[in-house]
Coordinates of N, CA and C in Angstrom, one line a residue:
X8 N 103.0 55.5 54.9 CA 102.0 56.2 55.7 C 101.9 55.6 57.1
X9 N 102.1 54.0 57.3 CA 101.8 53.6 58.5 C 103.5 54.1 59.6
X10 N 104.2 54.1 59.1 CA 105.2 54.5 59.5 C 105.4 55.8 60.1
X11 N 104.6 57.0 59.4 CA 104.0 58.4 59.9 C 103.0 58.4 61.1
X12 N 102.2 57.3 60.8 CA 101.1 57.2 61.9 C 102.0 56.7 63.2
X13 N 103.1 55.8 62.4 CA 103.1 55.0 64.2 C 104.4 56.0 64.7
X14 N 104.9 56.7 64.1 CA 105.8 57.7 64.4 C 105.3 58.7 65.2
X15 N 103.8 59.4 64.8 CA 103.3 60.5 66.0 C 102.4 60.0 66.6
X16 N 101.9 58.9 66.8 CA 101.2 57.9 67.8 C 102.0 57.7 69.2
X17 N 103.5 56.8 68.7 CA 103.4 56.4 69.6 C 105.0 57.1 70.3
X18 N 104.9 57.1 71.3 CA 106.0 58.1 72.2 C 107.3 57.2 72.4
X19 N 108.4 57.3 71.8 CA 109.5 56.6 71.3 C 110.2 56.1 72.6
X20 N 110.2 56.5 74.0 CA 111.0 55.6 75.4 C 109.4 55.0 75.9
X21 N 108.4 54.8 74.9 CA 107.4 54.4 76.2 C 107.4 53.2 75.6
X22 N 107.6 52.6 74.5 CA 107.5 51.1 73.2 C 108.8 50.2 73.1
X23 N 108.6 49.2 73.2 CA 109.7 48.3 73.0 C 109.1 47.2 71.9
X24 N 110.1 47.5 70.8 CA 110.2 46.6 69.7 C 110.4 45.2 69.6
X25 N 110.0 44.1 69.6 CA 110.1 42.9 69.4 C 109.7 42.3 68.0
X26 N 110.3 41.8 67.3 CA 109.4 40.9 66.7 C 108.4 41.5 65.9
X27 N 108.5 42.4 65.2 CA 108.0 43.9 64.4 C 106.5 43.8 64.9
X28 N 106.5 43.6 66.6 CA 105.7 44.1 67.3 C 105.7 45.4 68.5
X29 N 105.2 46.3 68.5 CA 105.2 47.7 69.4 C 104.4 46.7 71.0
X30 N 105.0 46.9 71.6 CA 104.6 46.2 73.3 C 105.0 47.6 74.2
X31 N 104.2 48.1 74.9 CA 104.2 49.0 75.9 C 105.0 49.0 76.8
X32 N 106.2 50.1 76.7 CA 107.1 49.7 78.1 C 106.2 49.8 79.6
X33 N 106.7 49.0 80.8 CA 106.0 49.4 82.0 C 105.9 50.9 82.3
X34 N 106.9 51.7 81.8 CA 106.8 52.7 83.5 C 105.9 53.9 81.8
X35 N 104.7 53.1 81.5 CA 103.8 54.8 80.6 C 103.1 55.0 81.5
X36 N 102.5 56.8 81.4 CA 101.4 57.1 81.7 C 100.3 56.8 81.4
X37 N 99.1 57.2 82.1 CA 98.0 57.3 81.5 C 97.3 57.8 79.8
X38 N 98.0 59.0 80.1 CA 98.2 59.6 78.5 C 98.7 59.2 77.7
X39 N 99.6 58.5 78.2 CA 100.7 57.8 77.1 C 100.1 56.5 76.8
X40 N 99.3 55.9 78.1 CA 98.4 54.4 77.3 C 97.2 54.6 76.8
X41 N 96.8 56.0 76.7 CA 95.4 56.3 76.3 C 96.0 56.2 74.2
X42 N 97.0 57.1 74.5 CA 97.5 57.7 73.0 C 97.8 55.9 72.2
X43 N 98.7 55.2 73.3 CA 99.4 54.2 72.6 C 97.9 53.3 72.3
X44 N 96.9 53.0 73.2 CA 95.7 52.5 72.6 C 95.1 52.8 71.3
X45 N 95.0 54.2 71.4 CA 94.3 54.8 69.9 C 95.1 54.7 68.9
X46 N 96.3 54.6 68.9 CA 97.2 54.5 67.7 C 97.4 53.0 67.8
X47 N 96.8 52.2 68.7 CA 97.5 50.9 68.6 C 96.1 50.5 67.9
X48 N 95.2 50.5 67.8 CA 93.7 51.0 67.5 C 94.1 51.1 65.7
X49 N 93.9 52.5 65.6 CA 94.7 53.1 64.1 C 95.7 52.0 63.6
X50 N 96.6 51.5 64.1 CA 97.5 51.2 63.4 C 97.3 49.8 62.9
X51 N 96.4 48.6 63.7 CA 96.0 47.8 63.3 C 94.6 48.1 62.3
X52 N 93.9 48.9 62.4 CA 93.0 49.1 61.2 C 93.8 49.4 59.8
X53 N 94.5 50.1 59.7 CA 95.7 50.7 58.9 C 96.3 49.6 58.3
X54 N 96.8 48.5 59.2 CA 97.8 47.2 59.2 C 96.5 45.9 58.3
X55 N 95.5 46.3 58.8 CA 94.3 45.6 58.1 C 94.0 45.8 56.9
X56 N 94.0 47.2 56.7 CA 93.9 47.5 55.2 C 94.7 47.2 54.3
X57 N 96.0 46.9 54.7 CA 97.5 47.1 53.9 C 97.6 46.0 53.4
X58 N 97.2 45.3 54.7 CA 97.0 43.9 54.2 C 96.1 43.1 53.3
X59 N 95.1 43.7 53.4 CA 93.7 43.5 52.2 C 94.2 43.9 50.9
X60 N 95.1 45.5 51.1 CA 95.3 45.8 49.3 C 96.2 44.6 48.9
X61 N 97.6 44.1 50.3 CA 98.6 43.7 49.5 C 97.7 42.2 49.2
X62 N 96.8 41.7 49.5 CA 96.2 40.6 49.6 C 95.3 40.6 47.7
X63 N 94.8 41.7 48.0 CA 94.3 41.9 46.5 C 95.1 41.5 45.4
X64 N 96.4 42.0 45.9 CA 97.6 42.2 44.5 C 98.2 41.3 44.6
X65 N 98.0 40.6 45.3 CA 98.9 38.6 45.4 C 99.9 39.0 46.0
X66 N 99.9 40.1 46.8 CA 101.0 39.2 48.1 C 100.6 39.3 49.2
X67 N 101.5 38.4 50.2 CA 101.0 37.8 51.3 C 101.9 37.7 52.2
X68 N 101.9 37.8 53.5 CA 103.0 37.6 54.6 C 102.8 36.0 55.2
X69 N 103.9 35.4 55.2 CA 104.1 33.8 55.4 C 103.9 34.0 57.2
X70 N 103.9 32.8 57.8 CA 104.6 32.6 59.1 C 105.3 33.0 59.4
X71 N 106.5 33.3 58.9 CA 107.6 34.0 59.4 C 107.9 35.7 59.1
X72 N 106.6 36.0 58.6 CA 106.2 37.5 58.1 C 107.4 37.8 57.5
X73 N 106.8 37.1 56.3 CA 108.4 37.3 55.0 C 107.1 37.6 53.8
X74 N 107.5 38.6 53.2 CA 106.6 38.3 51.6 C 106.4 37.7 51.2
X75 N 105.5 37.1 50.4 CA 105.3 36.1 49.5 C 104.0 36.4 48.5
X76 N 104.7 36.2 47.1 CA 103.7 36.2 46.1 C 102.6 35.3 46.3
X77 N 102.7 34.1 47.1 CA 101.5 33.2 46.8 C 100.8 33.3 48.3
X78 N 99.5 32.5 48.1 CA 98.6 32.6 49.6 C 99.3 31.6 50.3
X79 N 99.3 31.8 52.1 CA 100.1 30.6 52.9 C 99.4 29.5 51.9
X80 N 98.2 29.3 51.9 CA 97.8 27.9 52.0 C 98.0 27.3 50.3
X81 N 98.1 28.1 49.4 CA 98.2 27.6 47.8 C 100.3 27.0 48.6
X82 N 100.9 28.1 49.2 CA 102.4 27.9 49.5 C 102.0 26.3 50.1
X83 N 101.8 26.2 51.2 CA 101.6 24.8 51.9 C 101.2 23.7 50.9
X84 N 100.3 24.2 50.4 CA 99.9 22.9 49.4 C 100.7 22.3 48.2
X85 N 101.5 23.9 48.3 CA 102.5 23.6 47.1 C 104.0 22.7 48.0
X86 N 104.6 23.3 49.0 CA 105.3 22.5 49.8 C 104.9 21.0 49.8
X87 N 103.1 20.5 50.0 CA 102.7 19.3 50.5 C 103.0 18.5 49.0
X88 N 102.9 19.0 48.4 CA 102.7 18.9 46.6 C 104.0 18.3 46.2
X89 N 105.2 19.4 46.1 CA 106.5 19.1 46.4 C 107.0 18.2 47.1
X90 N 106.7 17.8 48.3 CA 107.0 16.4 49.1 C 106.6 15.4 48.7
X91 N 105.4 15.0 48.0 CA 104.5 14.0 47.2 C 105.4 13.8 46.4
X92 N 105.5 14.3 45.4 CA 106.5 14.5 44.0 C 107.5 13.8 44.4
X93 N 108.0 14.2 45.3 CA 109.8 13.6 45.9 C 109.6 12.3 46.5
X94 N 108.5 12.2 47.5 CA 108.3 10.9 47.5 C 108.2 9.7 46.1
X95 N 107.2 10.4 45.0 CA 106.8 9.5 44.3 C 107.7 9.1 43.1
X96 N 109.0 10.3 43.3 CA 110.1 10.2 42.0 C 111.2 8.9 42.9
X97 N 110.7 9.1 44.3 CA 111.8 7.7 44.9 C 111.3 6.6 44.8
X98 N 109.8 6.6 44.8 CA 109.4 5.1 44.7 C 109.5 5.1 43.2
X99 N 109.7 5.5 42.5 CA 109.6 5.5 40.6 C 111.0 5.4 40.6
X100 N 111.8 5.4 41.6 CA 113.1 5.2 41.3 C 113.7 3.7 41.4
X101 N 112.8 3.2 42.8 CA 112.7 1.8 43.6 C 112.1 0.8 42.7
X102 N 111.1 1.9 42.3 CA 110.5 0.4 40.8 C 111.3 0.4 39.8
X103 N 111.9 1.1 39.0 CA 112.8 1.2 37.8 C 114.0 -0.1 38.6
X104 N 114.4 0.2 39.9 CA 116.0 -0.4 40.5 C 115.1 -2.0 39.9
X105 N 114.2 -2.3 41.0 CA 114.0 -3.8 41.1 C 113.2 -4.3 39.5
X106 N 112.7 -3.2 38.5 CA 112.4 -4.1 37.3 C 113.6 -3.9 36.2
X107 N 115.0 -3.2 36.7 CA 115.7 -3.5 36.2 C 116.6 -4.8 36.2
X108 N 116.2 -5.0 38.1 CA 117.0 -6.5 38.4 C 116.3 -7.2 37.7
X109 N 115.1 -7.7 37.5 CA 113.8 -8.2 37.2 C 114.1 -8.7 35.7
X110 N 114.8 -7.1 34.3 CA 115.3 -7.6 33.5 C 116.4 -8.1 33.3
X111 N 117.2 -7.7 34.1 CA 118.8 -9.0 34.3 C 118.4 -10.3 34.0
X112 N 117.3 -10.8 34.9 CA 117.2 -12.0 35.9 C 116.4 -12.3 34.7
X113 N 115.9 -11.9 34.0 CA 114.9 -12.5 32.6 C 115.8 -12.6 31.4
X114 N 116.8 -11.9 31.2 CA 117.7 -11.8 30.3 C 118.9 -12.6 30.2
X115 N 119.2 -12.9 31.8 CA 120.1 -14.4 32.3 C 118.9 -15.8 32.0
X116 N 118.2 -15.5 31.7 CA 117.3 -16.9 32.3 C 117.2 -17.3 30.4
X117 N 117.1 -16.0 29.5 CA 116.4 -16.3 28.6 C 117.8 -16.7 27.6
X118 N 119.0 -15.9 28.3 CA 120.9 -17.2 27.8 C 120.7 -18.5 27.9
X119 N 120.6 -18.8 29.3 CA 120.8 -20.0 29.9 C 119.3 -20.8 29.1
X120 N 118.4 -20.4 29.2 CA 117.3 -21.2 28.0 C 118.0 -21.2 26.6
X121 N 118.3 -20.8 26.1 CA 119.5 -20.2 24.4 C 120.2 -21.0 24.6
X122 N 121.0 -21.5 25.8 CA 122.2 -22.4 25.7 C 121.7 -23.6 26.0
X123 N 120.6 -23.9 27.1 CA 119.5 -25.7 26.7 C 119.4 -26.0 25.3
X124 N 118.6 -24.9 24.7 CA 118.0 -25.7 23.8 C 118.7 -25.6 22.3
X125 N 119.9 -24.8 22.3 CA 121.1 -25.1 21.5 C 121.7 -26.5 21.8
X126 N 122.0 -27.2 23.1 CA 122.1 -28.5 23.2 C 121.2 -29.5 23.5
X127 N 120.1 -29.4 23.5 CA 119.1 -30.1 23.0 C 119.1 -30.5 21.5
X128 N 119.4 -29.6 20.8 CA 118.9 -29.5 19.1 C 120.5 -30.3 18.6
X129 N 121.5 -30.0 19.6 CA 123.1 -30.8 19.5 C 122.6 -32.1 19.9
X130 N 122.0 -32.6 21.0 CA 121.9 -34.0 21.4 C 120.6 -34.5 20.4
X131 N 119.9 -33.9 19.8 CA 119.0 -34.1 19.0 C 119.7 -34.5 17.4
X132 N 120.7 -33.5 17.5 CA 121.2 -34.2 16.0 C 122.4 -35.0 16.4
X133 N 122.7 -35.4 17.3 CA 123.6 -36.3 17.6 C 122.9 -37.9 17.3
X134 N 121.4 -37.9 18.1 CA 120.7 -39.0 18.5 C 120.4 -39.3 16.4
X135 N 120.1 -38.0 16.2 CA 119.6 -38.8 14.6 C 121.3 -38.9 13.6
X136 N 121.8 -38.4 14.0 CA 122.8 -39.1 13.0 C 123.7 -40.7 13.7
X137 N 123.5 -40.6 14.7 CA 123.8 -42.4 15.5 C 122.6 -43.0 14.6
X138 N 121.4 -42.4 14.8 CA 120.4 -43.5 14.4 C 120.8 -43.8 12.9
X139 N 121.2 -42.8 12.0 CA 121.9 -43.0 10.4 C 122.9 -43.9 10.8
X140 N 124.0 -43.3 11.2 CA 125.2 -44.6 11.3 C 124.9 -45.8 11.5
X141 N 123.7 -46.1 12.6 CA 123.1 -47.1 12.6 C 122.3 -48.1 11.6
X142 N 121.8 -47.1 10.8 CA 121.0 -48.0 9.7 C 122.1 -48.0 8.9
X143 N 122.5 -47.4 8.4 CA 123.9 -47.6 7.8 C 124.5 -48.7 7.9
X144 N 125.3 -48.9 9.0 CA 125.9 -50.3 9.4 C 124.9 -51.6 9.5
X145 N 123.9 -51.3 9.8 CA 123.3 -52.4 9.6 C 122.5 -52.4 8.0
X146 N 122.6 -51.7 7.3 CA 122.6 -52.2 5.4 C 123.5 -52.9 5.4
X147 N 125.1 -52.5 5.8 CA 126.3 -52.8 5.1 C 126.4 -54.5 6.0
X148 N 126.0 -54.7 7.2 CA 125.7 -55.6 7.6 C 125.0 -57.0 7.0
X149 N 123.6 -56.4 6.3 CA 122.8 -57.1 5.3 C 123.7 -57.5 4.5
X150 N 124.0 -56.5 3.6 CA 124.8 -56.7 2.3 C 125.8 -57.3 2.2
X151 N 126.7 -57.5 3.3 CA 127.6 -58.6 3.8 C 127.0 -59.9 4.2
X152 N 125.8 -60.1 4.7 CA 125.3 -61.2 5.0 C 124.8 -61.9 3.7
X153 N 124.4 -61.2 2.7 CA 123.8 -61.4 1.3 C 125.0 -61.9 0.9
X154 N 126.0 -61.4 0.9 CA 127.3 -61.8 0.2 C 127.9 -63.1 0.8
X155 N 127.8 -62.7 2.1 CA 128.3 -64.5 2.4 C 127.4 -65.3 2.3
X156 N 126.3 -65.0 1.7 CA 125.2 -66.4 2.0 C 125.5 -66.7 0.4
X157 N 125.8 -65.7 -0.5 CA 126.0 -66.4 -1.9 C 127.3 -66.7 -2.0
X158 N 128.1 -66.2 -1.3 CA 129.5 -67.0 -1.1 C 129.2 -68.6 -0.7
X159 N 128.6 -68.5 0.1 CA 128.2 -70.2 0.7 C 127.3 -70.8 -0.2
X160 N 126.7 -70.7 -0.9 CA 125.7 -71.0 -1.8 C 126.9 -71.9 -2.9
X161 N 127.8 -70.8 -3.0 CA 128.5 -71.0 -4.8 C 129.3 -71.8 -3.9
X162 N 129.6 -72.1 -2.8 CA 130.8 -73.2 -1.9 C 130.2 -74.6 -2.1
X163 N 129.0 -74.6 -1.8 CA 127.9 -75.7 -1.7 C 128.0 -76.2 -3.2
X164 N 127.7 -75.2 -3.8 CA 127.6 -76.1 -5.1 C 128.7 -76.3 -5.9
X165 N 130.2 -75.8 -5.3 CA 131.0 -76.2 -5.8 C 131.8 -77.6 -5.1
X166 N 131.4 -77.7 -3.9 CA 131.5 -78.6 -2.6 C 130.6 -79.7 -3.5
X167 N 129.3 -79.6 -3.8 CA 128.6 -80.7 -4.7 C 129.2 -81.5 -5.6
X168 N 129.8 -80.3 -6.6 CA 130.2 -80.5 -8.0 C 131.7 -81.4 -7.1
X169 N 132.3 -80.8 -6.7 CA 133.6 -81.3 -6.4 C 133.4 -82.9 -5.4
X170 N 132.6 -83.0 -4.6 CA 132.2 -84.4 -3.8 C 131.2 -85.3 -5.4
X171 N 131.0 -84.8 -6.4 CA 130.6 -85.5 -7.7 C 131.8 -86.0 -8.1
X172 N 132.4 -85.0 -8.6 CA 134.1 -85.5 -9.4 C 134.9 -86.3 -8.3
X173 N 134.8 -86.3 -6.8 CA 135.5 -87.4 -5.7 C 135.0 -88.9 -6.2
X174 N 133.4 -88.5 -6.2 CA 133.2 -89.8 -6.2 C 132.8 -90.8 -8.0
X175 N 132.9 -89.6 -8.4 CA 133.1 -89.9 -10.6 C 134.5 -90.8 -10.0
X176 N 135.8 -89.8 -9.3 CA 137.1 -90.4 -8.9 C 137.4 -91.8 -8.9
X177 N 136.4 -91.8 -7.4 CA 136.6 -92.6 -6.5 C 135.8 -94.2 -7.3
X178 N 135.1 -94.2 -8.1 CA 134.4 -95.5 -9.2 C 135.3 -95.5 -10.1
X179 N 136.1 -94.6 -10.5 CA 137.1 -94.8 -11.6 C 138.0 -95.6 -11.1
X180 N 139.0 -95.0 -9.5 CA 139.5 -95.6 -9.5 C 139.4 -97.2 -8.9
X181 N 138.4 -97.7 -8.1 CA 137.9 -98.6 -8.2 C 137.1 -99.6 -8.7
X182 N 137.3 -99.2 -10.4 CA 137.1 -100.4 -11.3 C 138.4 -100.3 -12.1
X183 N 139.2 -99.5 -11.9 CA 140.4 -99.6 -12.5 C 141.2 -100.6 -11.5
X184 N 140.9 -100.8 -10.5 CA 141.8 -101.7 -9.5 C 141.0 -102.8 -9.8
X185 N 139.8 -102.6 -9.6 CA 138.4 -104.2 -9.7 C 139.3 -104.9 -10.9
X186 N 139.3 -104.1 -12.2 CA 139.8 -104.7 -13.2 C 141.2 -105.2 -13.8

Protein backbone atom coordinates (compact mmCIF):
# COMPACT_ATOMS: atom_id res chain seq x y z
CA UNK A 1 0.00 0.00 0.00
CA UNK A 2 2.80 2.45 0.81
CA UNK A 3 4.27 1.81 -2.46
CA UNK A 4 0.75 2.91 -4.15
CA UNK A 5 0.69 5.94 -2.04
CA UNK A 6 4.28 7.02 -2.77
CA UNK A 7 3.61 6.12 -6.44
CA UNK A 8 0.63 8.78 -7.02
CA UNK A 9 2.05 11.18 -4.40
CA UNK A 10 4.99 11.81 -5.59
CA UNK A 11 5.94 13.03 -9.32
CA UNK A 12 8.69 10.53 -10.60
CA UNK A 13 11.64 13.51 -12.30
CA UNK A 14 10.78 15.78 -9.30
CA UNK A 15 12.45 12.94 -6.34
CA UNK A 16 15.79 11.61 -6.10
CA UNK A 17 16.35 8.35 -4.18
CA UNK A 18 19.14 8.01 -1.78
CA UNK A 19 19.35 5.84 0.87
CA UNK A 20 15.60 4.54 0.75
CA UNK A 21 15.08 8.10 1.27
CA UNK A 22 12.68 10.43 -1.31
CA UNK A 23 14.73 14.02 -1.23
CA UNK A 24 13.11 16.76 -3.56
CA UNK A 25 14.92 17.35 -6.73
CA UNK A 26 15.74 21.34 -6.99
CA UNK A 27 14.04 22.48 -10.14
CA UNK A 28 9.90 21.31 -8.44
CA UNK A 29 7.16 23.53 -8.61
CA UNK A 30 5.13 24.85 -6.20
CA UNK A 31 2.48 22.20 -6.79
CA UNK A 32 4.75 19.78 -7.01
CA UNK A 33 6.19 20.81 -3.28
CA UNK A 34 2.78 21.31 -2.12
CA UNK A 35 1.80 17.45 -3.41
CA UNK A 36 5.47 16.14 -2.42
CA UNK A 37 4.72 17.71 1.27
CA UNK A 38 1.36 16.10 1.73
CA UNK A 39 2.42 12.76 0.58
CA UNK A 40 5.73 13.27 2.34
CA UNK A 41 3.19 14.05 5.34
CA UNK A 42 1.05 10.59 4.42
CA UNK A 43 3.82 8.64 3.84
CA UNK A 44 5.62 9.10 7.04
CA UNK A 45 2.28 8.66 9.06
CA UNK A 46 1.85 5.42 6.93
CA UNK A 47 5.76 4.61 7.49
CA UNK A 48 4.73 5.11 11.35
CA UNK A 49 2.17 2.82 11.41
CA UNK A 50 4.03 -0.01 9.46
CA UNK A 51 6.32 0.40 11.79
CA UNK A 52 4.21 0.00 14.97
CA UNK A 53 2.41 -3.20 13.35
CA UNK A 54 5.93 -4.58 12.29
CA UNK A 55 7.02 -3.60 15.90
CA UNK A 56 3.97 -5.39 17.39
CA UNK A 57 4.93 -8.65 15.57
CA UNK A 58 8.76 -8.60 16.59
CA UNK A 59 10.30 -7.17 13.88
CA UNK A 60 12.38 -4.32 13.76
CA UNK A 61 14.69 -2.27 11.34
CA UNK A 62 18.40 -2.25 12.75
CA UNK A 63 20.79 0.78 11.92
CA UNK A 64 21.42 -0.17 8.84
CA UNK A 65 17.55 -0.60 8.02
CA UNK A 66 17.98 -4.31 7.62
CA UNK A 67 15.07 -6.48 9.35
CA UNK A 68 15.47 -7.93 12.33
CA UNK A 69 13.47 -10.27 14.52
CA UNK A 70 14.75 -8.73 17.72
CA UNK A 71 14.51 -5.03 19.27
CA UNK A 72 17.93 -2.83 18.37
CA UNK A 73 18.52 -2.67 22.03
CA UNK A 74 17.64 -6.70 23.27
CA UNK A 75 20.19 -6.95 19.58
CA UNK A 76 22.87 -4.64 21.32
CA UNK A 77 22.64 -6.18 24.52
CA UNK A 78 22.87 -9.36 22.92
CA UNK A 79 26.10 -8.25 20.79
CA UNK A 80 27.42 -6.60 24.42
CA UNK A 81 26.42 -10.08 25.99
CA UNK A 82 28.28 -12.00 23.20
CA UNK A 83 31.52 -9.90 23.69
CA UNK A 84 31.43 -10.58 27.54
CA UNK A 85 31.13 -14.31 26.85
CA UNK A 86 34.17 -14.18 24.52
CA UNK A 87 35.99 -12.14 26.78
CA UNK A 88 35.24 -14.44 29.71
CA UNK A 89 35.80 -17.96 27.70
CA UNK A 90 39.56 -16.16 27.13
CA UNK A 91 40.20 -15.42 30.51
CA UNK A 92 38.74 -19.22 31.48
CA UNK A 93 41.14 -20.10 28.97
CA UNK A 94 44.25 -18.01 30.69
CA UNK A 95 43.21 -19.64 33.98
CA UNK A 96 42.92 -23.25 32.79
CA UNK A 97 46.73 -22.39 30.72
CA UNK A 98 48.49 -21.11 34.03
CA UNK A 99 46.61 -23.81 36.66
CA UNK A 100 47.64 -26.26 34.27
CA UNK A 101 51.41 -24.94 34.53
CA UNK A 102 50.58 -24.68 38.31
CA UNK A 103 49.75 -28.67 38.04
CA UNK A 104 53.07 -29.56 36.14
CA UNK A 105 54.97 -27.58 38.73
CA UNK A 106 53.09 -29.54 41.66
CA UNK A 107 53.31 -32.76 39.96
CA UNK A 108 57.30 -32.12 39.30
CA UNK A 109 57.73 -31.08 42.88
CA UNK A 110 55.62 -33.93 44.29
CA UNK A 111 58.49 -36.70 41.98
CA UNK A 112 61.25 -34.86 43.11
CA UNK A 113 59.70 -35.04 46.93
CA UNK A 114 59.00 -39.16 45.94
CA UNK A 115 62.56 -39.38 45.06
CA UNK A 116 63.96 -37.39 48.66
CA UNK A 117 62.20 -39.36 50.65
CA UNK A 118 62.68 -42.76 48.84
CA UNK A 119 66.43 -41.83 49.75
CA UNK A 120 65.96 -40.69 52.92
CA UNK A 121 64.17 -44.12 53.97
CA UNK A 122 67.60 -45.63 51.64
CA UNK A 123 70.03 -43.60 53.90
CA UNK A 124 67.79 -44.45 56.75
CA UNK A 125 68.15 -48.16 56.30
CA UNK A 126 71.55 -47.83 55.42
CA UNK A 127 72.38 -45.84 58.89
CA UNK A 128 70.35 -48.86 60.73
CA UNK A 129 71.88 -51.72 59.20
CA UNK A 130 75.71 -50.10 59.75
CA UNK A 131 74.37 -49.58 63.18
CA UNK A 132 73.58 -53.81 63.18
CA UNK A 133 76.91 -54.56 61.58
CA UNK A 134 78.08 -52.55 64.15
CA UNK A 135 76.73 -54.25 67.19
CA UNK A 136 77.40 -57.25 65.50
CA UNK A 137 81.08 -56.85 65.28
CA UNK A 138 81.36 -55.54 68.31
CA UNK A 139 79.48 -59.02 70.05
CA UNK A 140 81.96 -60.96 67.91
CA UNK A 141 84.54 -58.58 69.30
CA UNK A 142 83.46 -59.37 73.01
CA UNK A 143 83.25 -62.96 72.33
CA UNK A 144 86.72 -62.95 71.11
CA UNK A 145 87.88 -60.96 73.94
CA UNK A 146 86.00 -63.60 76.29
CA UNK A 147 87.89 -66.17 74.43
CA UNK A 148 91.22 -64.75 74.70
CA UNK A 149 90.87 -63.82 78.25
CA UNK A 150 90.03 -67.67 78.99
CA UNK A 151 92.76 -68.54 76.58
CA UNK A 152 95.10 -66.51 78.98
CA UNK A 153 93.52 -67.68 82.12
CA UNK A 154 94.08 -71.54 81.04
CA UNK A 155 97.97 -70.14 79.85
CA UNK A 156 98.36 -68.74 83.41
CA UNK A 157 97.49 -71.68 84.99
CA UNK A 158 99.20 -73.80 82.90
CA UNK A 159 102.30 -71.24 83.01
CA UNK A 160 101.72 -71.95 87.05
CA UNK A 161 101.42 -75.61 86.84
CA UNK A 162 104.38 -75.71 84.49
CA UNK A 163 106.83 -72.99 86.58
CA UNK A 164 105.57 -75.73 89.65
CA UNK A 165 106.97 -78.82 87.72
CA UNK A 166 110.32 -76.22 86.72
CA UNK A 167 110.81 -75.76 90.08
CA UNK A 168 109.46 -79.63 91.56
CA UNK A 169 112.54 -79.99 88.50
CA UNK A 170 114.76 -77.74 89.48
CA UNK A 171 114.90 -79.22 93.73
CA UNK A 172 115.11 -82.61 92.17
CA UNK A 173 117.78 -81.83 90.30
CA UNK A 174 119.55 -80.09 92.95
CA UNK A 175 119.54 -82.49 95.61
CA UNK A 176 120.32 -85.07 93.17
CA UNK A 177 123.70 -83.07 92.55
CA UNK A 178 123.70 -81.87 96.61
CA UNK A 179 123.73 -85.67 97.06
Amino acid sequence: MLAIVLRHCVPRRSVVRTHSRLIPAPSMSKRDDYIFHNCDVLTRGLLAMAQDLMEEEGIFFDEFNKLRALEPDVSQKTSELKEECKEFVDKIGQFQEKVGCLIELVDQLAKETETEKFKAIGARNLLKLVAKQREALQQQLQALIAEKKTQLERYRIECDALAKVESEQNEFINQFILH
